[in-house]
CSV table of C-alpha atoms in Angstrom, one decimal:
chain,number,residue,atom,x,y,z
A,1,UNK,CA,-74.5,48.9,-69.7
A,2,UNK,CA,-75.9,49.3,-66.5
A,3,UNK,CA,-74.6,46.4,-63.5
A,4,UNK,CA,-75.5,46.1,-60.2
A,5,UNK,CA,-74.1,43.4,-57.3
A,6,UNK,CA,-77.9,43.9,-55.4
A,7,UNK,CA,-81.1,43.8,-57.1
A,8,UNK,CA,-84.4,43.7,-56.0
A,9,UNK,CA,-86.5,44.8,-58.7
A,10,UNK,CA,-85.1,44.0,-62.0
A,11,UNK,CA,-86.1,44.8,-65.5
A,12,UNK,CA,-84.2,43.0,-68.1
A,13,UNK,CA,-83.9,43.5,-71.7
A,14,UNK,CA,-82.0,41.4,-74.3
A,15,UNK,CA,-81.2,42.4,-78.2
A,16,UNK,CA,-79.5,41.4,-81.4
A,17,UNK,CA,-77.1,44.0,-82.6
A,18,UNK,CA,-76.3,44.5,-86.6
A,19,UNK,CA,-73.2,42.8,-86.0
A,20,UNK,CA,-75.1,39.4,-84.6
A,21,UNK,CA,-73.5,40.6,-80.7
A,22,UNK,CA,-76.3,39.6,-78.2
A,23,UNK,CA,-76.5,42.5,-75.4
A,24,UNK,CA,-78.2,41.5,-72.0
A,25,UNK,CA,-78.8,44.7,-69.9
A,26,UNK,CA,-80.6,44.9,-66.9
A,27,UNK,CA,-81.5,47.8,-64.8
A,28,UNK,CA,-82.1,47.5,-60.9
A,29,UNK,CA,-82.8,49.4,-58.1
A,30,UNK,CA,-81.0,48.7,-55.2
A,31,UNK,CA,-83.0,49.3,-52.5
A,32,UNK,CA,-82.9,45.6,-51.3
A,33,UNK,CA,-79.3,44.3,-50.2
A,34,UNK,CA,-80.3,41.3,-49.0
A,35,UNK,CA,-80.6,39.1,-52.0
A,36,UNK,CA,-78.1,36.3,-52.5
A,37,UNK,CA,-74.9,37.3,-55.2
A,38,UNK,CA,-75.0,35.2,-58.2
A,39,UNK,CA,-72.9,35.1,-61.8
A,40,UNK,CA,-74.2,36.8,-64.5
A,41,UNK,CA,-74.2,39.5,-67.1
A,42,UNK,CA,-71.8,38.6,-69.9
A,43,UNK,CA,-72.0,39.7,-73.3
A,44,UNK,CA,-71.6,37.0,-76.3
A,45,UNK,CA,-70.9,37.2,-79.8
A,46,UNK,CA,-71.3,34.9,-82.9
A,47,UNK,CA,-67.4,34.1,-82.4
A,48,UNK,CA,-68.8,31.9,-79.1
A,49,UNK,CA,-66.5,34.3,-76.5
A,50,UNK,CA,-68.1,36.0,-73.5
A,51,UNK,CA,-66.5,39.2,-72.3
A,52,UNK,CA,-65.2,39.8,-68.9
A,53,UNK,CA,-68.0,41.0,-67.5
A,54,UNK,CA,-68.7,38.4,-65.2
A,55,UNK,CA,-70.0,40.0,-62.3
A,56,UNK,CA,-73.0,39.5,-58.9
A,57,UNK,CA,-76.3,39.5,-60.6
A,58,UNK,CA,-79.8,37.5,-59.2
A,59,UNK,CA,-81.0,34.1,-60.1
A,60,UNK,CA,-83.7,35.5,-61.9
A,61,UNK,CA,-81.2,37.1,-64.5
A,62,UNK,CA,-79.9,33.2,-65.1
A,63,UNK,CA,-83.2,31.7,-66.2
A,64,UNK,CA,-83.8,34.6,-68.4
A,65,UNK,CA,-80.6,34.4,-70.4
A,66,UNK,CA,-81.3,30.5,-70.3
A,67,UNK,CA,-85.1,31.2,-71.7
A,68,UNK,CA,-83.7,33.4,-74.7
A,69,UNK,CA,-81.1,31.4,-75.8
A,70,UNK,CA,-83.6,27.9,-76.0
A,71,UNK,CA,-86.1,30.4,-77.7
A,72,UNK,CA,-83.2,31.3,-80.1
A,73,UNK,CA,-82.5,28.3,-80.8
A,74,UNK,CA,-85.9,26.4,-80.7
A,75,UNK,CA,-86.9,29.4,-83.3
A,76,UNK,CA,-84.1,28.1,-85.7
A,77,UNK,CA,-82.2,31.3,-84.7
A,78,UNK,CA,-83.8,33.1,-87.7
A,79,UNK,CA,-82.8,33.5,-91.4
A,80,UNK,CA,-79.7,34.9,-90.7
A,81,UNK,CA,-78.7,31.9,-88.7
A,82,UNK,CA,-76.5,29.6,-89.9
A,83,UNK,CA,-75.9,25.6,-88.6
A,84,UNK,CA,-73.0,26.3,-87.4
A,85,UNK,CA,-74.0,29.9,-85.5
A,86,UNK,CA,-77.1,27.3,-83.8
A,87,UNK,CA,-73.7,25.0,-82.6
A,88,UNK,CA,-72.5,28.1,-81.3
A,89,UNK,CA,-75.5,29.2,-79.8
A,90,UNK,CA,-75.9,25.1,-77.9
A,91,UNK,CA,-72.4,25.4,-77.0
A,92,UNK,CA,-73.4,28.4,-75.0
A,93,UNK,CA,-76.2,27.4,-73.6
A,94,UNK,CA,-74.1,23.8,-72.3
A,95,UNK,CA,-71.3,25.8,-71.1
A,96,UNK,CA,-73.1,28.4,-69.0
A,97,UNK,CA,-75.2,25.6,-68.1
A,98,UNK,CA,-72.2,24.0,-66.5
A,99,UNK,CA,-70.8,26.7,-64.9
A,100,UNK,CA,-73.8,28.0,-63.2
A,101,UNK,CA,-74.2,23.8,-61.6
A,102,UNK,CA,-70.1,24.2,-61.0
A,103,UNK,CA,-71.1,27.7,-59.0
A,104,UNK,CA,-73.9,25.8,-56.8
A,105,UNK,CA,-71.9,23.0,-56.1
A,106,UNK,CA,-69.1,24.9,-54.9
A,107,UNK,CA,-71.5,27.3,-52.7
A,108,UNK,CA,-73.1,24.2,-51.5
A,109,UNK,CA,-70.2,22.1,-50.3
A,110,UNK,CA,-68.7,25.2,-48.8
A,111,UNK,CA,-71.6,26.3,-46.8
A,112,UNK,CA,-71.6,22.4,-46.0
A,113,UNK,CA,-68.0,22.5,-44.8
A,114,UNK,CA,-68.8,25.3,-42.8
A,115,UNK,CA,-71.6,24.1,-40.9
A,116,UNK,CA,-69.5,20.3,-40.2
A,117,UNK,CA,-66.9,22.9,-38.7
A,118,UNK,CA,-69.0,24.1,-36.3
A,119,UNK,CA,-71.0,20.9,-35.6
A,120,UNK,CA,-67.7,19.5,-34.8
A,121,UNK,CA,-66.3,22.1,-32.7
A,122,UNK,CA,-69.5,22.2,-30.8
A,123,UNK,CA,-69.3,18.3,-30.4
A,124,UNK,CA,-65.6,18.3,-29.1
A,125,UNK,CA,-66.2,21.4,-26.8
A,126,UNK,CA,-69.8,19.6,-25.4
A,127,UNK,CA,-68.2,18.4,-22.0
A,128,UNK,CA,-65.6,20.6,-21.4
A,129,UNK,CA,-65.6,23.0,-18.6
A,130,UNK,CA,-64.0,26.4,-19.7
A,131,UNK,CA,-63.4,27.8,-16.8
A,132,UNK,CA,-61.4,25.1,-15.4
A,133,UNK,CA,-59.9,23.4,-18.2
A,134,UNK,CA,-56.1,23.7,-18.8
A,135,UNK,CA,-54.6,26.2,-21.6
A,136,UNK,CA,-52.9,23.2,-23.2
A,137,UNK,CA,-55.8,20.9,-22.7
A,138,UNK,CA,-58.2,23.2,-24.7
A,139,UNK,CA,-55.5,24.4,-27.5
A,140,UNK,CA,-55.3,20.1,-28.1
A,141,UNK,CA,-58.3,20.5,-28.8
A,142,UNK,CA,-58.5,22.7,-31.6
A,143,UNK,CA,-57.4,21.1,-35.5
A,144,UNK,CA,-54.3,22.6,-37.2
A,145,UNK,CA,-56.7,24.4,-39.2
A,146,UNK,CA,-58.3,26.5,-36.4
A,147,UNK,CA,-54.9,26.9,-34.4
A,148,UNK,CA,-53.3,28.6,-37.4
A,149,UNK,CA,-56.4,30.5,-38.0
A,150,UNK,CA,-56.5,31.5,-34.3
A,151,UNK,CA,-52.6,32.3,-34.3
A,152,UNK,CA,-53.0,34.2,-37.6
A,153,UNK,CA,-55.5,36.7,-35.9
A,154,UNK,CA,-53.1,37.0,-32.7
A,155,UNK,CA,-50.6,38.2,-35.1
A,156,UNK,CA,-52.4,41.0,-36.3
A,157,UNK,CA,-53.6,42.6,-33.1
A,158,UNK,CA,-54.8,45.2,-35.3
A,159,UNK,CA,-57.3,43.3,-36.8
A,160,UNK,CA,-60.7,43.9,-36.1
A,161,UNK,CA,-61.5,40.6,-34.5
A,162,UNK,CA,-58.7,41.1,-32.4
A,163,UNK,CA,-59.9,43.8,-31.0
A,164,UNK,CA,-63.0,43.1,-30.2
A,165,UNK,CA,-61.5,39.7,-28.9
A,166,UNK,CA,-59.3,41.9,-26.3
A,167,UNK,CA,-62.3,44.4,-25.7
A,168,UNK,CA,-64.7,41.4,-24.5
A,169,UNK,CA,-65.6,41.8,-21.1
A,170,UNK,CA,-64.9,37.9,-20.8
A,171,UNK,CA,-61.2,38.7,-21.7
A,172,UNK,CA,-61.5,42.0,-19.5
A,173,UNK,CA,-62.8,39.7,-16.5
A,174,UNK,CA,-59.7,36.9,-17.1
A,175,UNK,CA,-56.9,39.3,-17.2
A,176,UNK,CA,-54.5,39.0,-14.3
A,177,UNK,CA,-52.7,42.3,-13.4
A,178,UNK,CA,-49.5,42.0,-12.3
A,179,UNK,CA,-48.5,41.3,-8.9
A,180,UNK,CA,-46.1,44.5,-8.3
A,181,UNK,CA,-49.4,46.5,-8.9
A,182,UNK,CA,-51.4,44.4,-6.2
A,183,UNK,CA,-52.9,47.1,-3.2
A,184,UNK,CA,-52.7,46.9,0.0
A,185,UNK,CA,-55.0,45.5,1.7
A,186,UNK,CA,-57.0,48.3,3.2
A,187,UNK,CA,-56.5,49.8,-0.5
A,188,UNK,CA,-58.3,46.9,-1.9
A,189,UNK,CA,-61.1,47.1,0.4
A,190,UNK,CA,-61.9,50.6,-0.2
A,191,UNK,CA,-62.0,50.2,-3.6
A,192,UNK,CA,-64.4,47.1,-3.3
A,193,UNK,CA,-66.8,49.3,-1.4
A,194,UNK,CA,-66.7,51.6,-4.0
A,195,UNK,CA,-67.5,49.2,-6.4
A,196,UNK,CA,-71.0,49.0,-8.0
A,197,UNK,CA,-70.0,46.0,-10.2
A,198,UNK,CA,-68.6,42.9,-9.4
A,199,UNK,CA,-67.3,42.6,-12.7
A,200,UNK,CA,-65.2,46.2,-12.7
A,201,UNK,CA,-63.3,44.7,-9.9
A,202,UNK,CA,-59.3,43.8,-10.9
A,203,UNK,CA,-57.8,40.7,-10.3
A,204,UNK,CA,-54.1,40.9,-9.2
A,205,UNK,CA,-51.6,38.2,-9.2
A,206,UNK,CA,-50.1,36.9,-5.7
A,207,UNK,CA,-47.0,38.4,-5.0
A,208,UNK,CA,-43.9,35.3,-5.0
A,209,UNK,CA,-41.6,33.9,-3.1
A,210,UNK,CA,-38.5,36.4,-2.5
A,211,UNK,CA,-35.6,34.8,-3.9
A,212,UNK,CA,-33.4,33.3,-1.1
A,213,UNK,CA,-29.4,33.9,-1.2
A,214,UNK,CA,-27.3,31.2,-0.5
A,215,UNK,CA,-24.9,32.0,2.3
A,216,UNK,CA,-21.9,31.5,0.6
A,217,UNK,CA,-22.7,34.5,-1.6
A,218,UNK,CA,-23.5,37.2,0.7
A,219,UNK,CA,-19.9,37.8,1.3
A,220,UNK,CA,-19.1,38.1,-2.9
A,221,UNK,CA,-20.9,41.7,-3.2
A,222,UNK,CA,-18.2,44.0,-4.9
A,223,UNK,CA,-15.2,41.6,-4.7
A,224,UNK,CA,-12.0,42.7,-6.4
A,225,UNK,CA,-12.8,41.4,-10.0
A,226,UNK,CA,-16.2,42.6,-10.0
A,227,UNK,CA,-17.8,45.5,-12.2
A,228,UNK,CA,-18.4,48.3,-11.1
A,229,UNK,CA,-22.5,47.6,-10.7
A,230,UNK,CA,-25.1,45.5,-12.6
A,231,UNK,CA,-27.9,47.4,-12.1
A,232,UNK,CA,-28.4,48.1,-15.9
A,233,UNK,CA,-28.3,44.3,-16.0
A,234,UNK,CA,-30.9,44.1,-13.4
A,235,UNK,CA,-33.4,46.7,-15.3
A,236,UNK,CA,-33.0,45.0,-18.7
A,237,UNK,CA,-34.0,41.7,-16.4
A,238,UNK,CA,-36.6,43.2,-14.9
A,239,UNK,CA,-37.9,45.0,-18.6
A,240,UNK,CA,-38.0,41.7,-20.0
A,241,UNK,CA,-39.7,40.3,-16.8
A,242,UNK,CA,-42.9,42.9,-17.1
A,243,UNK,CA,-43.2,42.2,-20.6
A,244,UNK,CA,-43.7,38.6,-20.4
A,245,UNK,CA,-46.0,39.0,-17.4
A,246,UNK,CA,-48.5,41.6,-18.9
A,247,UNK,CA,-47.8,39.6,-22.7
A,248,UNK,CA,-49.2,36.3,-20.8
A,249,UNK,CA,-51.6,38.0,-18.3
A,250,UNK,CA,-50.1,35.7,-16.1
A,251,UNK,CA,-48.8,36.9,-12.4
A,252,UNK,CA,-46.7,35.2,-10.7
A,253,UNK,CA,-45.3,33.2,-13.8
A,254,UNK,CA,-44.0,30.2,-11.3
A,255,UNK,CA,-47.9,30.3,-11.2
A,256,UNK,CA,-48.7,29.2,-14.8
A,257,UNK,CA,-49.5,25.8,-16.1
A,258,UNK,CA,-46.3,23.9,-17.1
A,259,UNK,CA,-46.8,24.8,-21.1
A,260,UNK,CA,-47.0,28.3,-20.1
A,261,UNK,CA,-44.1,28.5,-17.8
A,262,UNK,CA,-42.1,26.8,-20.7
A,263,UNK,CA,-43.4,29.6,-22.8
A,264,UNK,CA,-41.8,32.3,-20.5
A,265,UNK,CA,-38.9,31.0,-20.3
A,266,UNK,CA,-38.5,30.8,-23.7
A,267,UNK,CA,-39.3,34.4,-24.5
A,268,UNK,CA,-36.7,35.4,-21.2
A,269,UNK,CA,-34.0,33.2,-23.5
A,270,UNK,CA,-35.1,35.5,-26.2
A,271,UNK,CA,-35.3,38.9,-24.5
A,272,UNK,CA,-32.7,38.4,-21.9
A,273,UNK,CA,-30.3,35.7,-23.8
A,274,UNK,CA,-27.6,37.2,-21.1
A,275,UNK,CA,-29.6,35.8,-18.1
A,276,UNK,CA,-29.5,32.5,-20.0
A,277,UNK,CA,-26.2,32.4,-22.1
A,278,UNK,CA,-23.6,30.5,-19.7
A,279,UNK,CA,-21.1,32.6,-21.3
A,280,UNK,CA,-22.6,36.1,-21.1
A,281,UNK,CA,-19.9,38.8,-21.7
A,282,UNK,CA,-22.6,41.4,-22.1
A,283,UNK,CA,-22.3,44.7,-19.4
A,284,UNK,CA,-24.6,47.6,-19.9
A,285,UNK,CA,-23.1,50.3,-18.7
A,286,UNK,CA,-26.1,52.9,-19.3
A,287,UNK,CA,-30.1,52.4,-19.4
A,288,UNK,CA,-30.0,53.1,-22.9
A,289,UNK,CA,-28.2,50.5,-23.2
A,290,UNK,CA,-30.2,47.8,-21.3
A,291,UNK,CA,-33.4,49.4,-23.3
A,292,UNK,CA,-31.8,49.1,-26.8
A,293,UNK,CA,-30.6,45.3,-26.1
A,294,UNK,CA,-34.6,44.3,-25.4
A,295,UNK,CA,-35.9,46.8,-27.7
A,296,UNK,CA,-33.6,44.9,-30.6
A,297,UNK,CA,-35.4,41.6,-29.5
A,298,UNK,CA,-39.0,43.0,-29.5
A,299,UNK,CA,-38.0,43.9,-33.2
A,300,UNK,CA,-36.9,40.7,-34.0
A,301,UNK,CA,-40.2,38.6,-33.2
A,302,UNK,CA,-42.2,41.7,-35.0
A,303,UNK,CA,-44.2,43.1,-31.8
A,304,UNK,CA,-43.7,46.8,-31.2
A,305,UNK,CA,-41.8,50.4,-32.5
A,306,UNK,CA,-40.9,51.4,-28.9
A,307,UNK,CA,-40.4,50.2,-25.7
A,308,UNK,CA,-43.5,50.9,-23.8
A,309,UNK,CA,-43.5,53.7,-21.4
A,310,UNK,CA,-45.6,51.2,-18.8
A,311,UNK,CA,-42.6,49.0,-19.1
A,312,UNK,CA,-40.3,51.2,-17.9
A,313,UNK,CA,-42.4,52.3,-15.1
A,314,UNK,CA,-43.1,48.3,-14.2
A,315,UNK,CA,-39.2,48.0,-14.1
A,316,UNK,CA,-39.3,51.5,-11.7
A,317,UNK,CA,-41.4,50.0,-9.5
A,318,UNK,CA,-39.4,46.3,-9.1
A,319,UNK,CA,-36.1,48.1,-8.5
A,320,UNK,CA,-37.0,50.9,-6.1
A,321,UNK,CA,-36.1,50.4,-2.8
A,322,UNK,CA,-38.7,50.5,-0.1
A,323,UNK,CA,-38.5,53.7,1.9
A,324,UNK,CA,-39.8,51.4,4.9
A,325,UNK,CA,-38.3,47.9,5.3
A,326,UNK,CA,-40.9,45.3,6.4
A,327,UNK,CA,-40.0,42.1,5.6
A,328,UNK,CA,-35.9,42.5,5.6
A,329,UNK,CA,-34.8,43.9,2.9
A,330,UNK,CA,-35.3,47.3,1.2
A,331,UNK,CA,-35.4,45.3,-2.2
A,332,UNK,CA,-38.0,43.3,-1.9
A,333,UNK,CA,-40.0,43.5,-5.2
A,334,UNK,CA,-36.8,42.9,-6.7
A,335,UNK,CA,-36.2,39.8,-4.9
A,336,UNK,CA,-39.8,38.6,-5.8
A,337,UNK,CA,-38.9,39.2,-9.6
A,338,UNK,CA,-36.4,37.5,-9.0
A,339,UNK,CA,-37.7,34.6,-6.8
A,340,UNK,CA,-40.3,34.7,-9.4
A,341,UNK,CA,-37.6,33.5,-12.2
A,342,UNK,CA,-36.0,31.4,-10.1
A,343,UNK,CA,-38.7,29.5,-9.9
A,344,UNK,CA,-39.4,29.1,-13.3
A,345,UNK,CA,-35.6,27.5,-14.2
A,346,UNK,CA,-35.3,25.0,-11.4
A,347,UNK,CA,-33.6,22.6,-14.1
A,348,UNK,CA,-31.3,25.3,-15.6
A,349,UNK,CA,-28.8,25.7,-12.4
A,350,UNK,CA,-26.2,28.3,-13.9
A,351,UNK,CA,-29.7,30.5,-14.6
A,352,UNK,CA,-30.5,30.2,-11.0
A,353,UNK,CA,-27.2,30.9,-9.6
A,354,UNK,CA,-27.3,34.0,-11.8
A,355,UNK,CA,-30.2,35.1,-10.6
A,356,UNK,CA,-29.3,35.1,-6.9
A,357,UNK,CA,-26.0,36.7,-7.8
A,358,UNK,CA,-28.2,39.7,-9.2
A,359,UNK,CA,-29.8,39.9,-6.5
A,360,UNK,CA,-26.2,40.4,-4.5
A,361,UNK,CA,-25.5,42.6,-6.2
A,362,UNK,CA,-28.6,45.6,-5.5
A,363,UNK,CA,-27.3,48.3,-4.1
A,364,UNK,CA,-28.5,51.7,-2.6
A,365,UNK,CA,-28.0,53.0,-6.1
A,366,UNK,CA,-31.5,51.3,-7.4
A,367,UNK,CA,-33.2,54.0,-6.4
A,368,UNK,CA,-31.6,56.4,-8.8
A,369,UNK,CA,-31.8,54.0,-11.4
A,370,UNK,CA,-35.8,53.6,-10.6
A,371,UNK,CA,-35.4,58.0,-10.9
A,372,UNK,CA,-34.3,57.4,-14.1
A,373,UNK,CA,-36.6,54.8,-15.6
A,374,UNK,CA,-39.4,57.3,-14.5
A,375,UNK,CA,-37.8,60.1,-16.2
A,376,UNK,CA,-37.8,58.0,-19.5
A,377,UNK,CA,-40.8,57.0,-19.4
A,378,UNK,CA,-42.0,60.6,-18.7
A,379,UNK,CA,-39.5,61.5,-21.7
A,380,UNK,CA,-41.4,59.1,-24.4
A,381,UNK,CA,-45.0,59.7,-23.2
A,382,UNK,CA,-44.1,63.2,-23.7
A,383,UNK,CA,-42.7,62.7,-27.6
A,384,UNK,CA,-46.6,60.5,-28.2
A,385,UNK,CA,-44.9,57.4,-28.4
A,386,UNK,CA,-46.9,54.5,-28.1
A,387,UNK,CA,-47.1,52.8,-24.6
A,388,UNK,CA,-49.6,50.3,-25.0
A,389,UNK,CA,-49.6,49.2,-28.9
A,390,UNK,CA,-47.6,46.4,-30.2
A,391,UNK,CA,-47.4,46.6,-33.8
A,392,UNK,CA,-44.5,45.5,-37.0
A,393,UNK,CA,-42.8,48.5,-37.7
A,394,UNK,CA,-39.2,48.1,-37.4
A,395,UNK,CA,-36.8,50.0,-34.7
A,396,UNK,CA,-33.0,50.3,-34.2
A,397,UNK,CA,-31.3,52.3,-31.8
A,398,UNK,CA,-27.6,51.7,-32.1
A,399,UNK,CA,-26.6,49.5,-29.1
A,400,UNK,CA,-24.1,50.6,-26.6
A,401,UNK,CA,-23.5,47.6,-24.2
A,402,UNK,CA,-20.0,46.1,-23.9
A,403,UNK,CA,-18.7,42.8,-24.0
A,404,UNK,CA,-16.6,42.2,-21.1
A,405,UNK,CA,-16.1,39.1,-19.0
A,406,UNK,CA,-19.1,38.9,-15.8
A,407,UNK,CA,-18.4,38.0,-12.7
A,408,UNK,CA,-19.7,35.3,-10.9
A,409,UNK,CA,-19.2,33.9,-7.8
């Protein structure tokens, strides 16, 4: 039994066998793809069963097995036919008459339903402005249908679509880079004369606001009850803080639309649920630590096997001091992060009085933590592990923070 899914010329053949099976064999060449999958090829006996062998055959195939049956039966089936065999025979021809209208229905109404979807998203998109239009303005747009189609293909961003989604040059040209990595300005320029392209040329989010310390707190660095330094607090802040920024491709994040910002703040309760919790007892006490505690939260919501190398260096960059001080104060990127946050929980008071008591307590020994979160990230570029892909494999390191009472002013 020869069966093909593509035919385009067919040469078709249909017998009796001794034992009253009827065999329908076609043979094909398949040099033409392009013709439309159909049902066909199916053996049936005198019992009235068809096998299993219901596969893609042409149309043509269909009106011959139709022609040979009304010949059959039209021909009285022969001598060896009985009445009831010739039932047999017309209750084959009405069923596979059925099914074959049950198969073109079905096609019909779906290619229907798929044209009505995209009539109607063409209708409700008509008069709206993409490039201006709010996030939450076009997602209210969309039905249920296409959000969970859309969110289902986020999930996977190894999926093919998603991948040419985020290889677009329309997706290339909207990305915001984050701030921290913003030239100066005589940097910028050169590199926009050396620019052919318009559209090679990188857009970079504003740097914020620095976070301002109220006076009452300047005095409270190092006071009697406090530990001994938070700066492993302060990087698995900051680690959190690059990851929502390059995971939204929004710089600064005070910056975003009002659905967005809510966004981030929920993933910094997620990822930093000490910067949140008004009764954090959480101390890290090593960068292993602070990397473990996000990394354990990355696993939970299924995006990645390792903390990204770029990460650490992002984090690197917001904690090292400035060689020269400019604008006041050797930690100004971290005062931006910072600002940055503080900006986004204006409602949540004990998050921004957390904040500003981070930023107290910087110290001159950022700079060998930013030393160290180079080193790692030297460390797991070296051992291949992933820096830039987010995928659902599962990953534990056992954590080593300790639970011991904060202090806050």
């Amino acid at each position: 039994m020869y069966m093909f899914g593509f035919q385009s010329t067919v040469k078709t053949r249909c017998w009796r066998t001794n034992t009253d099976r009827w065999i329908v064999r076609e043979e094909a060449n398949r040099s033409n793809s392009n013709m439309r999958k159909q049902r066909a090829h199916f053996l049936f006996d005198k019992d009235g069963g068809h096998s299993d062998l219901w596969f893609a055959h042409s149309q043509c195939s269909e009106g011959f097995y139709k022609a040979e049956l009304e010949s059959d039966i039209r021909s009285g089936g022969g001598p060896s036919k009985t009445a009831e065999e010739r039932m047999q025979m017309m209750e084959l021809l009405k069923r596979f008459e059925e099914e074959s209208a049950a198969v073109d229905e079905s096609l019909t109404i779906e290619e229907e339903d798929d044209d009505n979807d995209e009539t109607d998203l063409s209708k409700r998109m008509r008069n709206v402005d993409i490039d201006s239009v709010q996030s939450e303005e076009l997602w209210a747009l969309l039905t249920s249908t296409e959000r969970d189609r859309f969110l289902k293909i986020m999930r996977d961003p190894s999926s093919e679509l998603t991948q040419q989604l985020l290889a677009s040059e329309e997706i290339e040209r909207g990305m915001t880079e984050p701030w921290w990595l913003r030239p100066s300005t005589l940097e910028m320029k050169e590199e926009l004369s050396r620019l052919k392209r318009p559209r090679n040329q990188r857009q970079y989010g504003h740097p914020p606001e620095p976070i301002a310390i109220p006076p009452s707190m300047m005095h409270q660095k190092r006071s009697s009850g406090a530990p001994a330094s938070l700066m492993y607090n302060i990087c698995a802040v900051m680690l959190g803080y690059a990851y929502i920024t390059r995971h939204l491709s929004i710089s600064p994040l005070c910056s975003a639309p009002e659905l967005d910002q809510e966004t981030a703040r929920t993933l910094l309760s997620q990822f930093v649920p000490f910067l949140t919790a008004k009764t954090s007892k959480i101390l890290h006490l090593t960068l292993d630590s602070a990397i473990t505690e996000l990394q354990s939260h990355l696993n939970s919501d299924g995006l990645t096997t390792q903390l990204p190398s770029i990460l650490l260096r992002d984090a690197a960059m917001l904690v090292r001091p400035a060689l020269i001080v400019e604008h006041g104060s050797a930690h100004l990127n971290a005062f931006r992060a910072l600002g940055d946050m503080h900006s986004l929980f204006q409602a949540q008071i004990h998050v921004k009085h957390k904040l500003a008591f981070y930023a107290v307590q910087l110290d001159p020994s950022a700079s060998l933590v930013a030393r160290e979160l180079e080193n790692e990230a030297r460390s797991r570029e070296a051992e291949s592990i992933p820096s830039v892909e987010w995928d659902r494999r599962s990953f534990a390191l056992p954590k080593k923070g300790i639970n011991i009472e904060e202090v806050e002013a």
